[in-house]
Amino acid sequence: MTRLGIVLSGRGSNFLAIADQIQQGNLPAEIAVVISNRPDAAGLAAARERGLVALALPSKGLDREEYDQRLVAALKEHQVDWVILAGYLRILSAEFIRAFPQRILNIHPSLLPAFPGLDAQEQAFTYGVKIAGCTVHFVDEQLDHGPIVLQAAVPVADSDTAQTLSARLLREEHRLYSEALRLLLTRPWRIVDRRVVLGE
Ligand code: GRF
């Protein structure tokens, strides 16, 4: 069974959506470990409640290289095949990326390459887009940048606020992340330049 390492910093709703899909038998994977750089992350508490291996690995006071070495070591120790970033608020070092080639995924709440970085939903709302969305992508050394696995569009209504739009986006994120992972785990695929190409 494919072993997932979930890395998060906050509430962990995307992690929980993936855990639900696994539990319901819709995703051929298991969660080997959930790691947070923030010991007080709600996602970590939720992982413990579900009886998953949950690890706090505080990043305070460590530089990126040093921290990432520890993170890689913890993931390897739990024999993780795929690293699933789920609201992880740090950029990964080159060394981290090299430790899991083509096996690190992230979800971002915009239609990349529009609105990378923090508060993407608010950025899109303030910009006045009529179609917002979310993106599941491979992670490379640049922020919110790697090859795209799946995207979903979410219409913006005139009556929306940044909050209502974020809530609609989040529901779509929860669906999309598992869907992207399911594709990658069950179908042949390859990356051609920046394009993720699925086979039969
Ligand atoms: C989500 O909006 C995700 O797209 C972004 O960070 C947020 C994490 O939310 N990368 P949660 O912790 O999964 O609830």
mmCIF file of C-alpha atoms and ligand atoms in Angstrom:
data_model
loop_
_atom_site.group_PDB
_atom_site.id
_atom_site.type_symbol
_atom_site.label_atom_id
_atom_site.label_comp_id
_atom_site.label_asym_id
_atom_site.label_seq_id
_atom_site.Cartn_x
_atom_site.Cartn_y
_atom_site.Cartn_z
ATOM 1 C CA MET A 1 0.000 0.000 0.000
ATOM 2 C CA THR A 2 1.284 3.468 -0.868
ATOM 3 C CA ARG A 3 2.403 5.301 2.253
ATOM 4 C CA LEU A 4 1.564 8.997 2.562
ATOM 5 C CA GLY A 5 3.376 11.500 4.724
ATOM 6 C CA ILE A 6 1.124 14.488 5.432
ATOM 7 C CA VAL A 7 2.881 17.758 6.263
ATOM 8 C CA LEU A 8 0.788 20.631 7.582
ATOM 9 C CA SER A 9 0.901 23.811 9.640
ATOM 10 C CA GLY A 10 -2.711 24.546 10.492
ATOM 11 C CA ARG A 11 -6.301 23.419 10.570
ATOM 12 C CA GLY A 12 -5.794 20.344 8.384
ATOM 13 C CA SER A 13 -9.129 20.146 6.592
ATOM 14 C CA ASN A 14 -7.487 18.965 3.350
ATOM 15 C CA PHE A 15 -5.655 16.267 5.281
ATOM 16 C CA LEU A 16 -8.965 15.158 6.844
ATOM 17 C CA ALA A 17 -10.676 15.033 3.443
ATOM 18 C CA ILE A 18 -7.920 12.701 2.208
ATOM 19 C CA ALA A 19 -8.125 10.608 5.388
ATOM 20 C CA ASP A 20 -11.901 10.269 4.833
ATOM 21 C CA GLN A 21 -11.423 9.094 1.260
ATOM 22 C CA ILE A 22 -8.913 6.489 2.423
ATOM 23 C CA GLN A 23 -11.260 5.327 5.159
ATOM 24 C CA GLN A 24 -14.102 4.995 2.665
ATOM 25 C CA GLY A 25 -11.936 2.832 0.445
ATOM 26 C CA ASN A 26 -11.765 5.369 -2.374
ATOM 27 C CA LEU A 27 -8.031 5.967 -2.257
ATOM 28 C CA PRO A 28 -5.510 3.091 -2.343
ATOM 29 C CA ALA A 29 -3.117 4.530 0.232
ATOM 30 C CA GLU A 30 -2.440 4.735 3.933
ATOM 31 C CA ILE A 31 -1.314 7.639 6.068
ATOM 32 C CA ALA A 32 2.044 6.675 7.522
ATOM 33 C CA VAL A 33 2.605 9.865 9.490
ATOM 34 C CA VAL A 34 1.248 13.393 9.947
ATOM 35 C CA ILE A 35 3.910 15.995 10.720
ATOM 36 C CA SER A 36 3.490 19.639 11.675
ATOM 37 C CA ASN A 37 6.066 22.351 12.166
ATOM 38 C CA ARG A 38 3.565 23.938 14.561
ATOM 39 C CA PRO A 39 2.959 21.820 17.649
ATOM 40 C CA ASP A 40 -0.416 23.529 18.259
ATOM 41 C CA ALA A 41 -1.783 22.873 14.750
ATOM 42 C CA ALA A 42 -5.409 21.718 14.851
ATOM 43 C CA GLY A 43 -4.573 19.232 12.092
ATOM 44 C CA LEU A 44 -2.117 17.467 14.377
ATOM 45 C CA ALA A 45 -4.699 17.088 17.142
ATOM 46 C CA ALA A 46 -7.196 15.755 14.574
ATOM 47 C CA ALA A 47 -4.614 13.197 13.406
ATOM 48 C CA ARG A 48 -4.087 11.996 16.970
ATOM 49 C CA GLU A 49 -7.841 11.708 17.506
ATOM 50 C CA ARG A 50 -7.978 9.427 14.505
ATOM 51 C CA GLY A 51 -5.271 7.257 15.923
ATOM 52 C CA LEU A 52 -2.718 8.237 13.291
ATOM 53 C CA VAL A 53 0.976 8.709 13.981
ATOM 54 C CA ALA A 54 1.212 12.466 14.602
ATOM 55 C CA LEU A 55 4.528 14.214 15.044
ATOM 56 C CA ALA A 56 5.299 17.786 16.091
ATOM 57 C CA LEU A 57 8.579 18.926 14.615
ATOM 58 C CA PRO A 58 8.957 22.577 15.659
ATOM 59 C CA SER A 59 10.727 24.755 13.131
ATOM 60 C CA LYS A 60 11.404 27.653 15.480
ATOM 61 C CA GLY A 61 15.044 28.684 15.600
ATOM 62 C CA LEU A 62 16.192 26.333 12.849
ATOM 63 C CA ASP A 63 17.275 27.452 9.407
ATOM 64 C CA ARG A 64 15.573 25.945 6.376
ATOM 65 C CA GLU A 65 18.292 23.404 5.529
ATOM 66 C CA GLU A 66 18.605 22.157 9.062
ATOM 67 C CA TYR A 67 14.860 21.900 9.531
ATOM 68 C CA ASP A 68 14.277 20.188 6.204
ATOM 69 C CA GLN A 69 16.950 17.600 7.006
ATOM 70 C CA ARG A 70 15.028 16.666 10.136
ATOM 71 C CA LEU A 71 11.745 16.627 8.252
ATOM 72 C CA VAL A 72 13.169 14.359 5.529
ATOM 73 C CA ALA A 73 14.635 12.056 8.177
ATOM 74 C CA ALA A 74 11.268 11.761 9.944
ATOM 75 C CA LEU A 75 9.440 11.058 6.672
ATOM 76 C CA LYS A 76 12.018 8.446 5.638
ATOM 77 C CA GLU A 77 11.873 6.857 9.058
ATOM 78 C CA HIS A 78 8.169 6.277 8.471
ATOM 79 C CA GLN A 79 8.904 4.920 4.984
ATOM 80 C CA VAL A 80 6.824 7.493 3.203
ATOM 81 C CA ASP A 81 6.329 7.081 -0.586
ATOM 82 C CA TRP A 82 4.520 10.376 -1.214
ATOM 83 C CA VAL A 83 4.717 13.686 0.633
ATOM 84 C CA ILE A 84 1.374 15.486 0.760
ATOM 85 C CA LEU A 85 1.600 19.152 1.711
ATOM 86 C CA ALA A 86 -1.709 20.227 3.216
ATOM 87 C CA GLY A 87 -1.531 23.826 4.332
ATOM 88 C CA TYR A 88 2.205 23.727 5.037
ATOM 89 C CA LEU A 89 3.352 27.309 5.367
ATOM 90 C CA ARG A 90 7.033 26.934 4.518
ATOM 91 C CA ILE A 91 8.976 26.724 1.294
ATOM 92 C CA LEU A 92 10.894 23.477 0.835
ATOM 93 C CA SER A 93 14.653 23.430 0.336
ATOM 94 C CA ALA A 94 16.209 21.958 -2.818
ATOM 95 C CA GLU A 95 17.493 19.102 -0.715
ATOM 96 C CA PHE A 96 13.990 18.216 0.415
ATOM 97 C CA ILE A 97 12.707 18.227 -3.175
ATOM 98 C CA ARG A 98 15.602 15.969 -4.211
ATOM 99 C CA ALA A 99 14.810 13.513 -1.399
ATOM 100 C CA PHE A 100 11.380 12.746 -2.927
ATOM 101 C CA PRO A 101 11.692 13.243 -6.690
ATOM 102 C CA GLN A 102 8.250 13.629 -8.349
ATOM 103 C CA ARG A 103 6.591 12.539 -5.128
ATOM 104 C CA ILE A 104 5.635 15.814 -3.425
ATOM 105 C CA LEU A 105 2.189 17.333 -3.946
ATOM 106 C CA ASN A 106 0.600 20.590 -2.840
ATOM 107 C CA ILE A 107 -2.815 22.184 -3.138
ATOM 108 C CA HIS A 108 -3.165 25.891 -3.743
ATOM 109 C CA PRO A 109 -6.433 27.836 -3.631
ATOM 110 C CA SER A 110 -6.117 29.608 -7.000
ATOM 111 C CA LEU A 111 -5.897 28.782 -10.664
ATOM 112 C CA LEU A 112 -2.099 28.896 -10.909
ATOM 113 C CA PRO A 113 -0.085 30.652 -12.187
ATOM 114 C CA ALA A 114 -2.498 33.349 -10.981
ATOM 115 C CA PHE A 115 -2.193 34.411 -7.357
ATOM 116 C CA PRO A 116 0.646 32.366 -5.887
ATOM 117 C CA GLY A 117 1.563 32.917 -2.242
ATOM 118 C CA LEU A 118 -0.470 33.612 0.854
ATOM 119 C CA ASP A 119 -4.173 34.515 0.923
ATOM 120 C CA ALA A 120 -4.732 33.494 -2.683
ATOM 121 C CA GLN A 121 -8.530 33.462 -2.281
ATOM 122 C CA GLU A 122 -8.483 37.036 -1.043
ATOM 123 C CA GLN A 123 -6.057 38.068 -3.777
ATOM 124 C CA ALA A 124 -8.414 36.632 -6.424
ATOM 125 C CA PHE A 125 -11.510 38.184 -4.834
ATOM 126 C CA THR A 126 -9.905 41.616 -4.544
ATOM 127 C CA TYR A 127 -8.653 41.409 -8.107
ATOM 128 C CA GLY A 128 -12.259 40.859 -9.176
ATOM 129 C CA VAL A 129 -11.913 37.585 -11.066
ATOM 130 C CA LYS A 130 -15.184 35.992 -12.198
ATOM 131 C CA ILE A 131 -13.705 32.489 -12.140
ATOM 132 C CA ALA A 132 -11.580 31.445 -9.187
ATOM 133 C CA GLY A 133 -10.367 27.919 -8.508
ATOM 134 C CA CYS A 134 -7.813 25.607 -7.017
ATOM 135 C CA THR A 135 -4.781 23.667 -8.234
ATOM 136 C CA VAL A 136 -3.094 20.426 -7.203
ATOM 137 C CA HIS A 137 0.514 20.493 -8.355
ATOM 138 C CA PHE A 138 3.884 18.829 -7.927
ATOM 139 C CA VAL A 139 6.213 20.808 -5.738
ATOM 140 C CA ASP A 140 9.462 22.247 -7.012
ATOM 141 C CA GLU A 141 11.848 24.800 -5.578
ATOM 142 C CA GLN A 142 9.719 27.797 -6.498
ATOM 143 C CA LEU A 143 6.647 28.854 -4.585
ATOM 144 C CA ASP A 144 3.364 27.362 -5.909
ATOM 145 C CA HIS A 145 5.049 26.539 -9.191
ATOM 146 C CA GLY A 146 5.516 22.856 -10.100
ATOM 147 C CA PRO A 147 3.701 20.836 -12.817
ATOM 148 C CA ILE A 148 -0.090 20.888 -12.521
ATOM 149 C CA VAL A 149 -1.974 17.643 -11.860
ATOM 150 C CA LEU A 150 -5.552 18.949 -11.724
ATOM 151 C CA GLN A 151 -7.379 22.252 -11.520
ATOM 152 C CA ALA A 152 -10.995 23.061 -10.729
ATOM 153 C CA ALA A 153 -12.809 26.294 -11.551
ATOM 154 C CA VAL A 154 -15.122 27.933 -9.028
ATOM 155 C CA PRO A 155 -17.392 30.780 -10.191
ATOM 156 C CA VAL A 156 -17.453 34.030 -8.221
ATOM 157 C CA ALA A 157 -20.918 35.462 -7.536
ATOM 158 C CA ASP A 158 -21.624 39.187 -7.185
ATOM 159 C CA SER A 159 -22.937 38.482 -3.709
ATOM 160 C CA ASP A 160 -19.701 36.771 -2.629
ATOM 161 C CA THR A 161 -17.360 38.033 0.037
ATOM 162 C CA ALA A 162 -13.777 36.809 0.349
ATOM 163 C CA GLN A 163 -15.085 34.493 3.085
ATOM 164 C CA THR A 164 -17.944 32.910 1.119
ATOM 165 C CA LEU A 165 -15.644 32.448 -1.867
ATOM 166 C CA SER A 166 -12.986 30.823 0.348
ATOM 167 C CA ALA A 167 -15.572 28.426 1.755
ATOM 168 C CA ARG A 168 -16.741 27.394 -1.735
ATOM 169 C CA LEU A 169 -13.121 26.974 -2.827
ATOM 170 C CA LEU A 170 -12.316 24.853 0.195
ATOM 171 C CA ARG A 171 -15.129 22.395 -0.604
ATOM 172 C CA GLU A 172 -13.696 22.060 -4.089
ATOM 173 C CA GLU A 173 -10.153 21.649 -2.718
ATOM 174 C CA HIS A 174 -11.307 18.749 -0.570
ATOM 175 C CA ARG A 175 -12.683 16.965 -3.629
ATOM 176 C CA LEU A 176 -9.795 17.827 -5.936
ATOM 177 C CA TYR A 177 -6.861 16.769 -3.766
ATOM 178 C CA SER A 178 -8.047 13.177 -3.365
ATOM 179 C CA GLU A 179 -9.049 13.036 -7.004
ATOM 180 C CA ALA A 180 -5.559 14.102 -8.122
ATOM 181 C CA LEU A 181 -3.890 11.643 -5.804
ATOM 182 C CA ARG A 182 -6.180 8.841 -6.959
ATOM 183 C CA LEU A 183 -5.213 9.545 -10.573
ATOM 184 C CA LEU A 184 -1.505 9.482 -9.787
ATOM 185 C CA LEU A 185 -1.775 6.280 -7.758
ATOM 186 C CA THR A 186 -3.974 4.361 -10.153
ATOM 187 C CA ARG A 187 -3.009 5.520 -13.648
ATOM 188 C CA PRO A 188 0.304 5.594 -15.469
ATOM 189 C CA TRP A 189 1.565 9.153 -15.830
ATOM 190 C CA ARG A 190 4.649 11.058 -16.779
ATOM 191 C CA ILE A 191 5.840 14.631 -16.690
ATOM 192 C CA VAL A 192 6.694 16.089 -20.095
ATOM 193 C CA ASP A 193 8.327 19.482 -19.639
ATOM 194 C CA ARG A 194 5.776 21.093 -17.348
ATOM 195 C CA ARG A 195 2.846 18.930 -18.407
ATOM 196 C CA VAL A 196 1.545 16.022 -16.353
ATOM 197 C CA VAL A 197 0.367 13.527 -18.945
ATOM 198 C CA LEU A 198 -1.846 10.603 -17.942
ATOM 199 C CA GLY A 199 -1.640 7.268 -19.766
ATOM 200 C CA GLU A 200 -4.203 4.517 -20.155
HETATM 201 C C1 GRF B 1 -5.900 25.513 1.890
HETATM 202 O O1 GRF B 1 -6.617 26.600 1.393
HETATM 203 C C2 GRF B 1 -4.841 25.085 0.901
HETATM 204 O O2 GRF B 1 -5.236 25.267 -0.413
HETATM 205 C C3 GRF B 1 -3.691 25.985 1.239
HETATM 206 O O3 GRF B 1 -3.729 26.121 2.626
HETATM 207 C C4 GRF B 1 -5.056 25.898 3.091
HETATM 208 C C5 GRF B 1 -4.976 24.789 4.098
HETATM 209 O O4 GRF B 1 -6.212 24.520 4.705
HETATM 210 N N1 GRF B 1 -2.452 25.429 0.740
HETATM 211 P P1 GRF B 1 -6.376 23.241 5.596
HETATM 212 O O5 GRF B 1 -5.316 23.317 6.683
HETATM 213 O O6 GRF B 1 -6.205 22.033 4.726
HETATM 214 O O7 GRF B 1 -7.766 23.321 6.183
#
